[in-house]
Every structure is written in C-alpha cells, then in structure tokens.
Coordinates of C-alpha atoms in Angstrom, one line a residue:
F1341 CA -10.0 -4.6 -15.0
F1342 CA -7.1 -3.2 -16.8
F1343 CA -8.2 0.2 -14.8
F1344 CA -7.3 -1.4 -11.9
F1345 CA -4.4 -3.5 -13.5
N1346 CA -2.4 0.3 -14.4
M1347 CA -3.9 2.0 -10.7
S1348 CA -1.8 -1.1 -9.8
C1349 CA 1.1 -0.4 -11.9
V1350 CA 1.6 2.9 -10.4
V1351 CA 1.9 1.9 -6.5
R1352 CA 4.3 -0.7 -7.6
L1353 CA 6.3 1.0 -10.0
L1354 CA 6.8 4.7 -7.1
A1355 CA 7.2 1.5 -4.5
S1356 CA 9.9 0.7 -6.4
V1357 CA 11.9 4.6 -5.9
G1358 CA 10.6 4.5 -2.4
F1359 CA 12.6 1.3 -2.0
L1360 CA 16.2 2.7 -4.0
L1361 CA 16.1 5.6 -1.1
F1362 CA 15.9 3.2 1.7
L1363 CA 18.3 0.9 0.4
S1364 CA 20.3 3.9 -0.2
A1365 CA 19.8 4.7 3.5
A1366 CA 21.1 1.5 4.6
L1367 CA 24.5 1.6 2.3
T1368 CA 25.3 5.3 3.1
P1369 CA 26.8 6.7 5.7
W1370 CA 24.5 8.6 8.8
Y1371 CA 27.1 11.1 9.9
F1372 CA 29.9 12.5 8.2
E1373 CA 33.1 15.0 10.2
F1374 CA 34.7 17.5 8.0
I1375 CA 38.3 19.6 9.1
G1376 CA 39.9 22.8 6.6
G1377 CA 42.2 24.8 6.9
G1378 CA 46.0 25.4 7.3
V1379 CA 48.4 28.4 6.9
A1380 CA 50.9 27.8 3.6
Q1381 CA 48.7 26.0 1.8
Y1382 CA 44.7 24.9 2.2
S1383 CA 43.6 21.3 3.5
Y1384 CA 41.5 19.1 4.4
E1385 CA 39.7 16.2 6.0
V1386 CA 36.2 14.3 5.7
T1387 CA 35.4 10.8 7.8
S1388 CA 31.8 9.2 7.2
H1389 CA 30.4 6.8 9.5
H1390 CA 28.3 4.0 8.5
F1391 CA 27.5 1.4 11.4
L1392 CA 29.8 -1.5 9.3
Y1393 CA 32.7 0.9 7.8
I1394 CA 34.4 4.0 8.2
V1395 CA 34.8 6.5 4.9
S1396 CA 38.0 9.4 5.6
W1397 CA 39.1 11.4 2.7
S1398 CA 42.1 14.3 2.1
G1399 CA 43.6 16.1 0.0
C1400 CA 45.2 20.0 0.6
T1401 CA 45.7 22.5 -2.9
E1402 CA 49.1 22.2 -3.6
S1403 CA 51.5 20.0 -2.6
C1404 CA 49.7 17.2 -1.1
D1405 CA 47.8 13.9 -2.8
F1406 CA 44.6 13.4 -2.6
K1407 CA 43.6 10.4 -0.4
Y1408 CA 41.0 7.9 -0.1
D1409 CA 40.7 5.2 2.5
V1410 CA 37.5 2.7 3.5
E1411 CA 37.8 0.1 6.4
F1412 CA 35.5 -2.0 8.8
W1413 CA 34.1 -0.6 11.8
D1414 CA 35.8 -2.7 15.0
F1415 CA 32.8 -3.5 17.1
G1416 CA 35.2 -2.9 20.0
E1417 CA 35.8 0.4 19.7
D1418 CA 33.3 3.7 20.4
S1419 CA 30.9 1.4 21.7
D1420 CA 27.8 3.9 22.6
V1421 CA 28.1 5.3 19.2
H1422 CA 28.3 2.2 17.4
A1423 CA 24.9 0.0 19.3
I1424 CA 23.3 4.1 18.0
Y1425 CA 24.4 2.9 14.3
G1426 CA 24.1 -0.6 14.7
I1427 CA 20.2 -0.1 15.8
T1428 CA 19.5 3.0 13.0
W1429 CA 21.0 0.6 10.3
S1430 CA 18.9 -2.6 11.7
L1431 CA 15.3 -0.6 11.7
T1432 CA 16.3 0.7 8.1
V1433 CA 16.8 -3.2 6.2
L1434 CA 13.9 -3.9 8.0
A1435 CA 12.0 -0.7 6.5
T1436 CA 13.8 -1.1 2.9
I1437 CA 12.1 -4.9 2.8
F1438 CA 8.9 -3.9 4.2
S1439 CA 9.7 -1.3 1.0
M1440 CA 11.1 -4.5 -1.3
F1441 CA 6.8 -6.3 -0.1
V1442 CA 4.8 -2.8 -1.1
I1443 CA 6.5 -4.0 -4.5
L1444 CA 5.4 -7.5 -5.3
T1445 CA 1.6 -7.7 -3.6
G1446 CA 1.4 -3.9 -5.4
K1447 CA -0.7 -2.7 -2.1
A1448 CA 0.6 -0.1 0.0
V1449 CA -0.3 -1.4 3.6
T1450 CA 2.6 -2.5 4.0
G1451 CA 4.5 0.9 3.3
V1452 CA 2.6 2.2 6.4
C1453 CA 5.4 -0.5 8.0
S1454 CA 8.6 1.1 6.4
I1455 CA 7.4 4.8 7.4
V1456 CA 7.2 3.8 11.4
L1457 CA 10.6 2.4 11.3
E1458 CA 12.3 4.1 9.9
I1459 CA 10.6 7.1 11.7
I1460 CA 11.7 5.6 14.6
A1461 CA 15.5 4.8 13.2
L1462 CA 15.7 8.8 12.9
C1463 CA 14.6 9.3 16.8
I1464 CA 16.9 7.3 17.7
F1465 CA 19.7 8.5 15.8
F1466 CA 19.4 11.9 17.0
A1467 CA 20.7 10.1 20.8
V1468 CA 24.1 10.0 19.1
T1469 CA 25.2 13.1 20.8
P1470 CA 25.0 11.4 24.1
A1471 CA 26.3 8.1 22.6
Y1472 CA 29.8 10.7 21.4
N1473 CA 29.9 12.3 25.1
A1474 CA 29.6 8.9 26.8
D1475 CA 32.9 7.4 24.5
T1476 CA 34.9 10.8 24.4
M1477 CA 37.3 11.2 27.5
V1478 CA 37.2 15.2 27.1
C1479 CA 34.3 16.8 24.9
E1480 CA 34.7 20.8 24.1
N1481 CA 33.3 20.9 20.5
G1482 CA 31.7 18.3 18.0
P1483 CA 29.1 15.1 17.9
C1484 CA 30.0 14.9 21.5
D1485 CA 28.1 18.8 21.7
Q1486 CA 25.9 18.9 19.3
F1487 CA 23.8 17.0 16.7
A1488 CA 25.4 19.1 14.0
G1489 CA 27.2 22.0 14.2
Y1490 CA 29.5 24.8 12.6
Q1491 CA 32.9 26.1 14.3
E1492 CA 35.5 28.4 12.9
Y1493 CA 39.3 28.6 14.1
D1494 CA 41.3 32.0 13.9
G1495 CA 44.9 32.6 14.9
L1496 CA 47.7 30.6 13.8
F1497 CA 45.9 27.6 12.2
D1498 CA 42.9 28.9 10.2
G1499 CA 40.1 26.5 9.5
S1500 CA 37.0 25.3 10.2
Y1501 CA 35.3 22.1 11.8
V1502 CA 31.9 20.6 10.4
W1503 CA 30.2 18.3 11.6
G1504 CA 26.5 16.4 11.5
P1505 CA 24.2 14.2 9.2
S1506 CA 25.2 12.5 5.9
F1507 CA 23.7 11.0 2.6
G1508 CA 22.3 8.1 4.8
W1509 CA 20.5 10.4 7.0
I1510 CA 18.9 12.5 4.1
A1511 CA 18.1 9.5 2.2
A1512 CA 16.1 8.0 4.9
I1513 CA 13.8 11.3 4.9
L1514 CA 13.1 11.1 1.5
A1515 CA 12.4 7.6 1.9
I1516 CA 9.9 8.9 4.6
C1517 CA 8.0 11.0 2.4
W1518 CA 8.2 9.4 -0.5
M1519 CA 6.7 7.0 0.8
G1520 CA 3.8 8.7 3.0
L1521 CA 3.2 9.7 -0.7
V1522 CA 3.1 6.2 -2.6
T1523 CA 1.0 5.1 0.6
L1524 CA -2.1 7.9 -0.3
V1525 CA -1.8 6.9 -3.9
G1526 CA -2.7 3.0 -3.0
C1527 CA -5.2 4.2 0.0
C1528 CA -7.2 6.1 -2.8
C1529 CA -6.4 2.8 -5.3
C1530 CA -8.1 1.2 -2.9
C1531 CA -10.9 3.3 -2.5
V1532 CA -12.0 3.6 -6.1
N1533 CA -11.8 -0.1 -6.4
C1534 CA -14.7 -0.6 -3.5
F1535 CA -16.6 1.8 -5.2
C1536 CA -15.9 0.5 -8.1
G1537 CA -16.3 -3.1 -6.9
K1538 CA -20.0 -2.6 -5.5
K1539 CA -21.1 -1.3 -8.6
K1540 CA -19.7 -4.3 -10.1
D1541 CA -21.5 -6.4 -8.2
N1542 CA -24.9 -4.8 -8.0
Y1543 CA -24.6 -5.3 -12.1
E1544 CA -24.3 -9.5 -11.6
I1545 CA -26.7 -9.3 -9.1
Q1546 CA -29.1 -8.1 -10.9
I1547 CA -28.4 -10.2 -14.4
S1548 CA -28.8 -13.2 -12.3
D1549 CA -32.5 -12.6 -11.4
Y1550 CA -33.0 -12.0 -14.8
Q1551 CA -31.4 -15.4 -15.6
Q1552 CA -32.9 -17.0 -13.0
T1553 CA -36.2 -16.4 -13.6
T1554 CA -39.0 -19.5 -14.7
Y1555 CA -41.3 -19.9 -16.5
P1556 CA -44.4 -22.7 -17.1
P1557 CA -43.1 -26.0 -18.7
E1558 CA -45.8 -25.8 -21.0
Y1559 CA -44.7 -22.8 -22.4
S1560 CA -40.7 -21.9 -23.9
H1561 CA -39.8 -18.9 -23.7
N1562 CA -36.1 -17.1 -26.0
P1563 CA -34.8 -14.1 -24.3
S1564 CA -34.7 -12.6 -27.5
T1565 CA -38.8 -13.0 -28.1
P1566 CA -41.5 -11.8 -25.8
V1567 CA -43.6 -14.0 -23.4
F1568 CA -46.6 -15.2 -24.7
T1569 CA -49.1 -15.2 -22.0
P1570 CA -53.1 -17.2 -23.6
S1571 CA -55.0 -14.9 -21.9
P1572 CA -58.9 -16.0 -19.7
T1573 CA -62.0 -16.7 -21.7
Y1574 CA -65.3 -14.4 -20.7
H1575 CA -68.6 -15.3 -21.5
S1576 CA -71.7 -13.1 -22.8
T1577 CA -73.4 -12.5 -20.3
N1578 CA -76.3 -11.6 -22.8
E1579 CA -76.7 -15.3 -23.6
T1580 CA -80.5 -16.5 -23.4
Y1581 CA -80.7 -19.8 -21.1
E1582 CA -84.0 -22.0 -21.5
E1583 CA -85.4 -23.3 -18.3
Y1584 CA -85.4 -27.0 -17.7
S1585 CA -88.7 -28.5 -17.3
S1586 CA -89.2 -32.7 -16.0
P1587 CA -91.7 -35.1 -18.8
K1588 CA -95.3 -34.9 -17.6
K1589 CA -96.4 -37.2 -15.8
E1590 CA -99.5 -39.3 -17.9
F1591 CA -101.4 -41.7 -16.5
Y1592 CA -103.4 -44.7 -18.3
Q1593 CA -106.4 -46.5 -16.3
I1594 CA -105.8 -50.4 -15.7
P1595 CA -109.0 -52.6 -17.6
Q1596 CA -110.2 -54.8 -14.8
Y1597 CA -110.2 -58.5 -15.7
T1598 CA -113.5 -60.5 -14.7
P1599 CA -113.1 -63.9 -14.9
E1600 CA -116.1 -65.6 -16.5

C-alpha cells in the first residue's frame, strides 16, 4: 500500500508542474511584434497579444523614458485575429482544467485529454497568419505574411522588425511534452499496480482456501497442531477358528403301557 501511495504522489507532483505550464500558457501572450532602430539613438517598441489584453512597452537608449501599458482587447477590432486567439485560449483553459483533474485524482488518464486539446490549440493558432492578412488592408510583410520572421531596414532609418510566437505559445509546447511524461509515468505505475494486484489476489485465494478447510465434527483442529487421524484396526489372518457343530440328537424309547 505504501508503494502505491508513493506512486500516486509522484504522479500528482509531476502533474502539478504540468498544471503550472498550462496555466502559464492560458495567462501569458501568445504572439509578439518587435520594432527597433533609429538614427541618433536606438529606440524600440514591443507589443504582445493575448485574447483578453495587449501589452506594449517602449524605450530608447538616451533621452526617452520607459513606457509600459496594458489594455484590454476590444472585441470589435481585428475580428478574425481575435477569433483565432479566442478559440486557442478556450482550448488552453480546458486543457488546464483537465490537468488539474490529474492532480486531484492521481490518475494520468485525463492528462491525455489535456495533450490532445493543447495540440489542437497549437494547430489552430497557425491560422493567425491568414487572419492577419484578412484584417489588413495592405500586407507587405509581418504577421500577415509569415507566422514568424525577421526583417532589417537599411537607409535613413536603420532598424529591425521581428514577429512570432511568444511566452504562452512556448509554455503550451512545454506543457504538452511534460504532460506526455506524466502520462507515461502513470501508465507504468498502472501496469505495476495490475501486476502486483494479481499476485495479491492469488495469495488471498490461497489463504481463504486454507481457512475454509472443514474437518469432522468429532475432531477439534487447531492450525498450530497436527491433525490426528485414527488408523483403522486390522485383524490378523493367522487366528484359528473352531468349526461350529450342532448338538447330537439322542433318541429315547418310550415304554409301552399295558392295561391290566
């Protein structure tokens, strides 16, 4: 019992790490855009997109202040892109809930549901490129052209433009790999449990057969003492027997009576 309890604790502990990874994927942005460059000084601006909010921060090397801003994403803006983010976020939340069930039950079966849901979410998120293209009037480069990329600007304004998946997307991939490990460990524990359970059942059957052994009522049996079995009595074949003879019949003559 102590061995199985430890195996369940190992599955729960590993599933806790997977739950944190799924939770990170559900709470952090999945996509970012970075623009940096300048003539006199280097300035940059980073924008990260989540289904519920948009995070942006900017700064420069000399005369400007660092700016950080978080705003909620209006559902009326970029409808196709927002729909892709919404479907991906919903599937990630469901995967997070199923990973929590692994912690509560100690069984890694529900971890398979988390893996499948998150794989579907990752595949759907690749459709964000055509969604950006549909929501953009003129597309030259960037998310509307490629899922991830890098471009440099030369001339009067020297700079670079980088876009691609962000922390949430990377956390989702790590969560899938980690939950796969949890499922593998859970399957191994289940196999060991089934093997040891069969041996335990056979042992209990042998004990029950021994305890249900019946004895004759005239003998009292104590398991700690040997059972007494009376031996049958045999007669020797060398004994002699006298033959039975019937008594001899004796005949008597009855006297005759003569009247006077």
